[in-house]
Structure formats: structure tokens, C-alpha cells
JSON list of C-alpha atoms in Angstrom, two decimals:
[
{"chain": "A", "resi": 1, "resn": "MET", "atom": "CA", "xyz": [-28.93, 42.00, 37.07]},
{"chain": "A", "resi": 2, "resn": "LYS", "atom": "CA", "xyz": [-32.22, 43.82, 36.58]},
{"chain": "A", "resi": 3, "resn": "LYS", "atom": "CA", "xyz": [-35.30, 42.29, 34.99]},
{"chain": "A", "resi": 4, "resn": "ASN", "atom": "CA", "xyz": [-35.24, 44.27, 31.76]},
{"chain": "A", "resi": 5, "resn": "GLU", "atom": "CA", "xyz": [-31.49, 43.98, 31.11]},
{"chain": "A", "resi": 6, "resn": "LYS", "atom": "CA", "xyz": [-30.43, 41.60, 28.37]},
{"chain": "A", "resi": 7, "resn": "ARG", "atom": "CA", "xyz": [-27.47, 39.37, 28.88]},
{"chain": "A", "resi": 8, "resn": "THR", "atom": "CA", "xyz": [-24.86, 39.72, 26.14]},
{"chain": "A", "resi": 9, "resn": "SER", "atom": "CA", "xyz": [-22.57, 36.94, 25.05]},
{"chain": "A", "resi": 10, "resn": "SER", "atom": "CA", "xyz": [-18.85, 37.50, 25.23]},
{"chain": "A", "resi": 11, "resn": "ILE", "atom": "CA", "xyz": [-18.23, 35.18, 22.25]},
{"chain": "A", "resi": 12, "resn": "LYS", "atom": "CA", "xyz": [-18.33, 37.00, 18.94]},
{"chain": "A", "resi": 13, "resn": "ARG", "atom": "CA", "xyz": [-19.39, 35.47, 15.62]},
{"chain": "A", "resi": 14, "resn": "GLU", "atom": "CA", "xyz": [-15.89, 36.06, 14.21]},
{"chain": "A", "resi": 15, "resn": "ASP", "atom": "CA", "xyz": [-14.38, 34.04, 17.06]},
{"chain": "A", "resi": 16, "resn": "VAL", "atom": "CA", "xyz": [-16.65, 31.07, 16.29]},
{"chain": "A", "resi": 17, "resn": "GLU", "atom": "CA", "xyz": [-15.78, 31.25, 12.59]},
{"chain": "A", "resi": 18, "resn": "THR", "atom": "CA", "xyz": [-12.07, 31.39, 13.33]},
{"chain": "A", "resi": 19, "resn": "LEU", "atom": "CA", "xyz": [-12.33, 28.40, 15.60]},
{"chain": "A", "resi": 20, "resn": "ALA", "atom": "CA", "xyz": [-14.29, 26.45, 12.95]},
{"chain": "A", "resi": 21, "resn": "VAL", "atom": "CA", "xyz": [-11.70, 27.18, 10.30]},
{"chain": "A", "resi": 22, "resn": "GLY", "atom": "CA", "xyz": [-8.93, 26.08, 12.66]},
{"chain": "A", "resi": 23, "resn": "ILE", "atom": "CA", "xyz": [-10.69, 22.79, 13.37]},
{"chain": "A", "resi": 24, "resn": "VAL", "atom": "CA", "xyz": [-11.18, 22.12, 9.62]},
{"chain": "A", "resi": 25, "resn": "ILE", "atom": "CA", "xyz": [-7.48, 22.87, 8.89]},
{"chain": "A", "resi": 26, "resn": "PHE", "atom": "CA", "xyz": [-6.39, 20.56, 11.73]},
{"chain": "A", "resi": 27, "resn": "ALA", "atom": "CA", "xyz": [-8.67, 17.78, 10.45]},
{"chain": "A", "resi": 28, "resn": "LEU", "atom": "CA", "xyz": [-7.25, 18.14, 6.94]},
{"chain": "A", "resi": 29, "resn": "PHE", "atom": "CA", "xyz": [-3.72, 17.97, 8.34]},
{"chain": "A", "resi": 30, "resn": "LEU", "atom": "CA", "xyz": [-4.55, 14.75, 10.20]},
{"chain": "A", "resi": 31, "resn": "MET", "atom": "CA", "xyz": [-6.00, 13.22, 7.04]},
{"chain": "A", "resi": 32, "resn": "LEU", "atom": "CA", "xyz": [-2.86, 14.13, 5.11]},
{"chain": "A", "resi": 33, "resn": "VAL", "atom": "CA", "xyz": [-0.59, 12.55, 7.68]},
{"chain": "A", "resi": 34, "resn": "TYR", "atom": "CA", "xyz": [-2.77, 9.42, 7.74]},
{"chain": "A", "resi": 35, "resn": "SER", "atom": "CA", "xyz": [-2.68, 9.10, 3.92]},
{"chain": "A", "resi": 36, "resn": "PHE", "atom": "CA", "xyz": [1.14, 9.38, 3.90]},
{"chain": "A", "resi": 37, "resn": "LEU", "atom": "CA", "xyz": [1.41, 6.66, 6.52]},
{"chain": "A", "resi": 38, "resn": "GLN", "atom": "CA", "xyz": [-0.98, 4.38, 4.60]},
{"chain": "A", "resi": 39, "resn": "SER", "atom": "CA", "xyz": [0.68, 4.90, 1.21]},
{"chain": "A", "resi": 40, "resn": "GLY", "atom": "CA", "xyz": [4.04, 3.63, 2.45]},
{"chain": "A", "resi": 41, "resn": "THR", "atom": "CA", "xyz": [5.81, 6.90, 1.71]},
{"chain": "A", "resi": 42, "resn": "PHE", "atom": "CA", "xyz": [7.77, 6.50, 4.91]},
{"chain": "A", "resi": 43, "resn": "SER", "atom": "CA", "xyz": [8.71, 2.87, 4.24]},
{"chain": "A", "resi": 44, "resn": "GLN", "atom": "CA", "xyz": [12.15, 1.35, 4.73]},
{"chain": "A", "resi": 45, "resn": "ASN", "atom": "CA", "xyz": [12.75, 0.88, 1.01]},
{"chain": "A", "resi": 46, "resn": "SER", "atom": "CA", "xyz": [15.93, 2.30, -0.45]},
{"chain": "A", "resi": 47, "resn": "PRO", "atom": "CA", "xyz": [15.38, 3.73, -3.95]},
{"chain": "A", "resi": 48, "resn": "GLN", "atom": "CA", "xyz": [19.07, 4.52, -4.33]},
{"chain": "A", "resi": 49, "resn": "THR", "atom": "CA", "xyz": [20.15, 0.88, -4.16]},
{"chain": "A", "resi": 50, "resn": "ASN", "atom": "CA", "xyz": [16.97, -0.75, -5.49]},
{"chain": "A", "resi": 51, "resn": "GLN", "atom": "CA", "xyz": [16.94, -3.01, -2.45]},
{"chain": "A", "resi": 52, "resn": "SER", "atom": "CA", "xyz": [13.75, -4.06, -0.75]},
{"chain": "A", "resi": 53, "resn": "TYR", "atom": "CA", "xyz": [13.25, -4.91, 2.88]},
{"chain": "A", "resi": 54, "resn": "PRO", "atom": "CA", "xyz": [10.37, -7.01, 4.17]},
{"chain": "A", "resi": 55, "resn": "GLN", "atom": "CA", "xyz": [7.87, -5.29, 6.40]},
{"chain": "A", "resi": 56, "resn": "SER", "atom": "CA", "xyz": [7.94, -6.12, 10.12]},
{"chain": "A", "resi": 57, "resn": "ASN", "atom": "CA", "xyz": [4.70, -8.13, 9.91]},
{"chain": "A", "resi": 58, "resn": "GLN", "atom": "CA", "xyz": [6.34, -10.62, 7.52]},
{"chain": "A", "resi": 59, "resn": "SER", "atom": "CA", "xyz": [8.10, -12.75, 10.05]},
{"chain": "A", "resi": 60, "resn": "PHE", "atom": "CA", "xyz": [8.16, -15.88, 7.92]},
{"chain": "A", "resi": 61, "resn": "GLU", "atom": "CA", "xyz": [9.10, -16.51, 4.31]},
{"chain": "A", "resi": 62, "resn": "LYS", "atom": "CA", "xyz": [6.66, -18.40, 2.11]},
{"chain": "A", "resi": 63, "resn": "GLU", "atom": "CA", "xyz": [7.84, -21.35, 0.03]},
{"chain": "A", "resi": 64, "resn": "LYS", "atom": "CA", "xyz": [9.26, -20.28, -3.32]},
{"chain": "A", "resi": 65, "resn": "HIS", "atom": "CA", "xyz": [8.14, -22.15, -6.44]},
{"chain": "A", "resi": 66, "resn": "TYR", "atom": "CA", "xyz": [10.55, -21.45, -9.29]},
{"chain": "A", "resi": 67, "resn": "CYS", "atom": "CA", "xyz": [9.19, -21.32, -12.81]},
{"chain": "A", "resi": 68, "resn": "THR", "atom": "CA", "xyz": [10.42, -24.23, -14.91]},
{"chain": "A", "resi": 69, "resn": "PRO", "atom": "CA", "xyz": [10.88, -24.24, -18.72]},
{"chain": "A", "resi": 70, "resn": "ALA", "atom": "CA", "xyz": [7.78, -26.45, -18.96]},
{"chain": "A", "resi": 71, "resn": "SER", "atom": "CA", "xyz": [5.67, -24.01, -16.93]},
{"chain": "A", "resi": 72, "resn": "ARG", "atom": "CA", "xyz": [6.89, -21.10, -19.01]},
{"chain": "A", "resi": 73, "resn": "ASN", "atom": "CA", "xyz": [5.96, -22.82, -22.29]},
{"chain": "A", "resi": 74, "resn": "ALA", "atom": "CA", "xyz": [2.39, -23.76, -21.31]},
{"chain": "A", "resi": 75, "resn": "GLU", "atom": "CA", "xyz": [0.10, -23.27, -24.31]},
{"chain": "A", "resi": 76, "resn": "VAL", "atom": "CA", "xyz": [-2.95, -22.45, -22.23]},
{"chain": "A", "resi": 77, "resn": "CYS", "atom": "CA", "xyz": [-3.66, -21.56, -18.63]},
{"chain": "A", "resi": 78, "resn": "THR", "atom": "CA", "xyz": [-6.85, -22.46, -16.78]},
{"chain": "A", "resi": 79, "resn": "MET", "atom": "CA", "xyz": [-9.08, -19.70, -15.46]},
{"chain": "A", "resi": 80, "resn": "GLU", "atom": "CA", "xyz": [-8.76, -21.13, -11.93]},
{"chain": "A", "resi": 81, "resn": "TYR", "atom": "CA", "xyz": [-8.58, -18.36, -9.33]},
{"chain": "A", "resi": 82, "resn": "ARG", "atom": "CA", "xyz": [-5.76, -19.23, -6.97]},
{"chain": "A", "resi": 83, "resn": "PRO", "atom": "CA", "xyz": [-3.89, -15.98, -6.40]},
{"chain": "A", "resi": 84, "resn": "VAL", "atom": "CA", "xyz": [-0.12, -16.14, -6.26]},
{"chain": "A", "resi": 85, "resn": "CYS", "atom": "CA", "xyz": [2.58, -13.53, -5.94]},
{"chain": "A", "resi": 86, "resn": "GLY", "atom": "CA", "xyz": [4.97, -13.62, -8.90]},
{"chain": "A", "resi": 87, "resn": "TRP", "atom": "CA", "xyz": [8.36, -12.28, -7.85]},
{"chain": "A", "resi": 88, "resn": "PHE", "atom": "CA", "xyz": [10.34, -10.50, -10.57]},
{"chain": "A", "resi": 89, "resn": "ASN", "atom": "CA", "xyz": [13.82, -11.48, -11.66]},
{"chain": "A", "resi": 90, "resn": "GLN", "atom": "CA", "xyz": [16.91, -9.26, -11.49]},
{"chain": "A", "resi": 91, "resn": "SER", "atom": "CA", "xyz": [16.17, -7.58, -14.85]},
{"chain": "A", "resi": 92, "resn": "ILE", "atom": "CA", "xyz": [13.42, -5.58, -13.11]},
{"chain": "A", "resi": 93, "resn": "LYS", "atom": "CA", "xyz": [14.60, -2.73, -10.89]},
{"chain": "A", "resi": 94, "resn": "CYS", "atom": "CA", "xyz": [11.97, -1.95, -8.28]},
{"chain": "A", "resi": 95, "resn": "PHE", "atom": "CA", "xyz": [11.86, 1.16, -6.14]},
{"chain": "A", "resi": 96, "resn": "ARG", "atom": "CA", "xyz": [9.70, -0.22, -3.37]},
{"chain": "A", "resi": 97, "resn": "TYR", "atom": "CA", "xyz": [8.71, -3.51, -1.78]},
{"chain": "A", "resi": 98, "resn": "PRO", "atom": "CA", "xyz": [7.45, -5.87, -3.09]},
{"chain": "A", "resi": 99, "resn": "CYS", "atom": "CA", "xyz": [9.19, -6.34, -6.43]},
{"chain": "A", "resi": 100, "resn": "ALA", "atom": "CA", "xyz": [6.33, -8.53, -7.58]},
{"chain": "A", "resi": 101, "resn": "ALA", "atom": "CA", "xyz": [2.77, -8.66, -8.92]},
{"chain": "A", "resi": 102, "resn": "THR", "atom": "CA", "xyz": [-0.30, -10.73, -8.04]},
{"chain": "A", "resi": 103, "resn": "TYR", "atom": "CA", "xyz": [-1.42, -13.22, -10.69]},
{"chain": "A", "resi": 104, "resn": "SER", "atom": "CA", "xyz": [-4.63, -15.26, -10.79]},
{"chain": "A", "resi": 105, "resn": "ASN", "atom": "CA", "xyz": [-2.75, -18.58, -10.64]},
{"chain": "A", "resi": 106, "resn": "PRO", "atom": "CA", "xyz": [0.77, -20.03, -11.03]},
{"chain": "A", "resi": 107, "resn": "CYS", "atom": "CA", "xyz": [0.36, -20.67, -14.75]},
{"chain": "A", "resi": 108, "resn": "PHE", "atom": "CA", "xyz": [-0.23, -16.99, -15.51]},
{"chain": "A", "resi": 109, "resn": "ALA", "atom": "CA", "xyz": [2.67, -16.01, -13.21]},
{"chain": "A", "resi": 110, "resn": "CYS", "atom": "CA", "xyz": [5.19, -18.21, -14.99]},
{"chain": "A", "resi": 111, "resn": "ALA", "atom": "CA", "xyz": [3.83, -17.18, -18.39]},
{"chain": "A", "resi": 112, "resn": "ASP", "atom": "CA", "xyz": [5.27, -13.73, -17.63]},
{"chain": "A", "resi": 113, "resn": "GLU", "atom": "CA", "xyz": [8.96, -13.81, -18.51]},
{"chain": "A", "resi": 114, "resn": "LYS", "atom": "CA", "xyz": [9.73, -11.25, -15.78]},
{"chain": "A", "resi": 115, "resn": "VAL", "atom": "CA", "xyz": [8.65, -13.68, -13.02]},
{"chain": "A", "resi": 116, "resn": "GLU", "atom": "CA", "xyz": [11.43, -15.81, -11.51]},
{"chain": "A", "resi": 117, "resn": "TYR", "atom": "CA", "xyz": [9.32, -17.62, -8.89]},
{"chain": "A", "resi": 118, "resn": "TRP", "atom": "CA", "xyz": [5.94, -17.43, -7.16]},
{"chain": "A", "resi": 119, "resn": "THR", "atom": "CA", "xyz": [4.57, -17.79, -3.63]},
{"chain": "A", "resi": 120, "resn": "GLU", "atom": "CA", "xyz": [1.05, -18.71, -2.53]},
{"chain": "A", "resi": 121, "resn": "GLY", "atom": "CA", "xyz": [-1.43, -15.86, -1.97]},
{"chain": "A", "resi": 122, "resn": "GLU", "atom": "CA", "xyz": [-1.57, -12.27, -3.03]},
{"chain": "A", "resi": 123, "resn": "CYS", "atom": "CA", "xyz": [1.56, -10.10, -2.88]},
{"chain": "A", "resi": 124, "resn": "PRO", "atom": "CA", "xyz": [2.20, -8.20, 0.33]},
{"chain": "A", "resi": 125, "resn": "LYS", "atom": "CA", "xyz": [1.20, -4.59, 0.40]}
]
């Protein structure tokens, strides 16, 4: 190469822009797949039969505390924060696991007529 000759690049601006667009599209695709996996869209639940299956990380079952008539008829509940998972009775048809809701304490869980029993801690995700 001579002193006065300029070296030209073989990469064109259009090629760089095309590559950048491809990278952005690929990144968006990965985010979409990740969001589907996190949302539980591909879970083992069976909406046709309304049956729920525990997730694989739930290897043990927590102790069930069934709501009694006395606990259902409580006039007031304390504002104590002791989260429990209130599991719904058969009148509620759920499409995905868990068929339950988190309540601030057992009193509020049993005050809801849909709750059959509760377990300690927040409901599984």
C-alpha cells in the first residue's frame, strides 16, 4: 500500500444497522420467552379438569388448619400480620395452582366463606 492511499472498510453502514436490528429482535425474543416461563403459562395445571398439581419445589405438605364455626363467626379480627394461605373450598373452580389466596392472619382467612382451611405462610406462587 502506498503512502497516500486510504484504506477503505469492507463493512458498510447498512450491514451494521442490519446487525443491530437483528440483535434487538433476538433480545426481545429472549425477554418474551423468559416472561412466559416466569408467568407460569407452561405450568402443569389442567384447565379442562380444574385440577391443580403442586409444583416440584413443594416436596412437603404444610399442616392444614380447618376453619371452625367459631372461627368463622368471629366478630372482630386483630390487625396482627401473620400471613397464611387460605385454601378455597370445592365451590370455587380454579384454573391454575394454587386455588387459594394469602390473608394477613388466620382470622381474616376463616372470615371468608370461600376458605375451607389455611396453612402457615403466604400462598405458593
